[in-house]
Amino acid sequence: MSIKLEHLNYVYSQGTAYEKKALKDICLEIPHGEFVGIIGHTGSGKSTLIQHLNGLIRATSGELFYNGENIYQDGYNMRGLRNEVGLVFQYPEHQLFEIDVMTDVCFGPKNQGLSAKECEERALEALHLVGLKEKYYKVSPFELSGGQKRRVAIAGVLAMRPKVLVLDEPTAGLDPKGRDDILDQIAYLHKESDLTVILVSHSMEDIARYADRLIVMNKGTVMYNDEPKKVFEHYQELEQVGLAAPQVTYIMHDLAGKGLPVRTDVTTVSEAADEIIRALA
Amino acid sequence: MIRDITIGQYYPAKSAVHRLDPRVKLVSTLLYLISLFLFRSISGYLVATLFLVTVIRISRVPFSFIVRGLKPVIMLLMITVLFNLFLTRSGEVLFHAWIFTITEGGLVTAVYMAIRLIYLIIGSSLMTFTTTPNELTDGIEALLHPLNKIRVPVHEVAMMMSIALRFIPILLEETDKIMKAQIARGADLESGNMIQRAKSMIPILVPLFVSAFRRANDLAMAMEARCYRGGEGRTKMKPLHYKHGDYTAYVIVIVYVAAVVVIGRYVPLHVWIF
Ligand SMILES: Nc1ncnc2c1ncn2[C@@H]1O[C@H](COP(=O)(O)OP(=O)(O)OP(=O)(O)O)[C@@H](O)[C@H]1O
Ligand SMILES: [Mg+2]
């Protein structure tokens, strides 16, 4: 059970003046049940990469295997793939269209051929997971605030009960509490139901907190692919490509530079607190 | 998918044609289109072809890019050709079966018509390939300026045109994104009968309209915030000025039109195509 990319290339508008190589020779393997973070500066190809994972865009060259099966082979069941790999787009609130929130969240399960009752159950469960208040369930999605719309859109994908959940900057523009709520729920699903999660984010803090592994994209190539701690050790190289390590990494490096015997590979605030207490003790 | 439509698109390149004043290109294109109807002999077509090919070469727009622009209108072209082929009755009968009759005159008209239409499309798309939408509307506004005297709101029309042109790629991109998002949610856009397919467009059209209205609203607000008050007293950041090359271009085009008329009328080269 895994997703495997072999020498994947993607070129936008091939053969025109606007030709743009968005992905260059990507080789990756994402095993089942992992929580993978993807970072990279704007335009580095993150969104392009993840749209390959459920076959929405077809690689210009290279292969993509889902559970060992080449998804580009003739007669491959793309609908089946899309049922298993759920994709939440960047700014997903722009895809809402139904008359009320509930019906909109039911759209995915309905397309999977579930009965009305099952759809409703799944929608309720998903809406509960993203923490949308019940009074909004029968409201038109267009009357909600940006953050509420975002939750509805994420619920719309969760209701399909994917085995792999891909999220493209799901928390951009949310308040800190809303962001933590949503990511905590996703982390909970990841633990409880063995969901594979692929999270694109610009927040090093979020990645450090949740991801088992971190992929750093730079100009269409994979720059690093390792545990977050190991990747953040290269914080100087990251800065050169317009990224940064979590803020605590800098604090720890500064403290170590000033002579406090702390480890510098900690990446989350709570780890840092423990480490400083240990060093001071 | 939708991005393959090249008609009306700008092709960035550095060429003498790209640098020309948009007014020159508009007037020349118009003259070229008219010139295509001023002759009816092979020699005329030769001159028109020579002119078109030369301009394409100078413009540095790849030939393959231009040909791709023809694809969407092939159906239209076929229909016109077939109508001309079967409905024109003049000259010797070449072929007759049941209700279909092809005459010599019909065949000639059909071939000429096809060439004319193709040149028409290539000629006008060459203008959009080499002129940015902004330049184009500036040019139109400047050319139509005299109509202001008879109370035609030229500036407003030009502004609407430039906004509409600017929105085409944005809406195409938006459609692409929404389609992908709904396909990711399991929407089936391909199978089913007419009614089912029309129904499956709802999840795409509703968000598209919502976003179009939202964008229009935002744009109106942004324009108001910058004190947009219509054309009166408004100056341009880049006013149009004719340069030497532009006058030369006018001369060349006029010489071409004269050549087409003279050669096309008085040098009857009767090498029939069949
Ligand atoms: N539809 C498209 N047509 C042409 N080029 C595109 C298209 N979408 C993206 N690109 C180009 O491909 C490159 C990668 O884009 P992509 O959207 O994958 O970046 P990203 O890493 O997701 O950026 P962001 O962090 O801003 O979301 C960019 O240089 C972009 O200009
Ligand atoms: Mg992106």
PDB file of C-alpha atoms in Angstrom, chain B residues 4 11-12 15 40 44 50 54 62 84 102 127-128 136 138 143 154 163 176 182 184 196 215 232-233 237 252 270:
ATOM      1  CA  ASP B   4      -5.499  24.747 -26.368  1.00  0.00           C
ATOM      2  CA  TYR B  11       2.138  35.262 -28.479  1.00  0.00           C
ATOM      3  CA  PRO B  12       5.057  37.034 -26.803  1.00  0.00           C
ATOM      4  CA  SER B  15       9.643  41.250 -33.673  1.00  0.00           C
ATOM      5  CA  ARG B  40     -10.759  36.570 -58.280  1.00  0.00           C
ATOM      6  CA  GLY B  44      -4.242  37.711 -56.749  1.00  0.00           C
ATOM      7  CA  LEU B  50       3.206  36.044 -50.389  1.00  0.00           C
ATOM      8  CA  THR B  54       6.188  37.363 -45.256  1.00  0.00           C
ATOM      9  CA  PRO B  62       5.658  29.776 -35.181  1.00  0.00           C
ATOM     10  CA  ASN B  84     -20.522  26.464 -52.012  1.00  0.00           C
ATOM     11  CA  ILE B 102     -20.915  19.681 -58.696  1.00  0.00           C
ATOM     12  CA  MET B 127      -3.034  40.659 -35.145  1.00  0.00           C
ATOM     13  CA  THR B 128      -4.033  39.260 -31.745  1.00  0.00           C
ATOM     14  CA  LEU B 136      -5.488  46.450 -28.842  1.00  0.00           C
ATOM     15  CA  ASP B 138      -5.915  51.405 -26.742  1.00  0.00           C
ATOM     16  CA  LEU B 143      -9.236  54.927 -33.846  1.00  0.00           C
ATOM     17  CA  VAL B 154     -15.922  55.194 -26.972  1.00  0.00           C
ATOM     18  CA  ILE B 163     -11.914  44.081 -19.016  1.00  0.00           C
ATOM     19  CA  ASP B 176     -10.162  24.373 -15.060  1.00  0.00           C
ATOM     20  CA  GLN B 182     -15.397  18.497  -8.674  1.00  0.00           C
ATOM     21  CA  ALA B 184     -11.760  15.014  -7.332  1.00  0.00           C
ATOM     22  CA  GLN B 196     -27.508  13.950 -17.324  1.00  0.00           C
ATOM     23  CA  ARG B 215     -14.455  39.195  -9.282  1.00  0.00           C
ATOM     24  CA  GLU B 232     -13.389  62.417 -19.311  1.00  0.00           C
ATOM     25  CA  GLY B 233     -10.127  64.181 -18.598  1.00  0.00           C
ATOM     26  CA  MET B 237       0.371  56.374 -19.009  1.00  0.00           C
ATOM     27  CA  ILE B 252       3.789  48.777 -47.412  1.00  0.00           C
ATOM     28  CA  HIS B 270      -5.551  30.867 -65.768  1.00  0.00           C
TER      29      HIS B 270
END
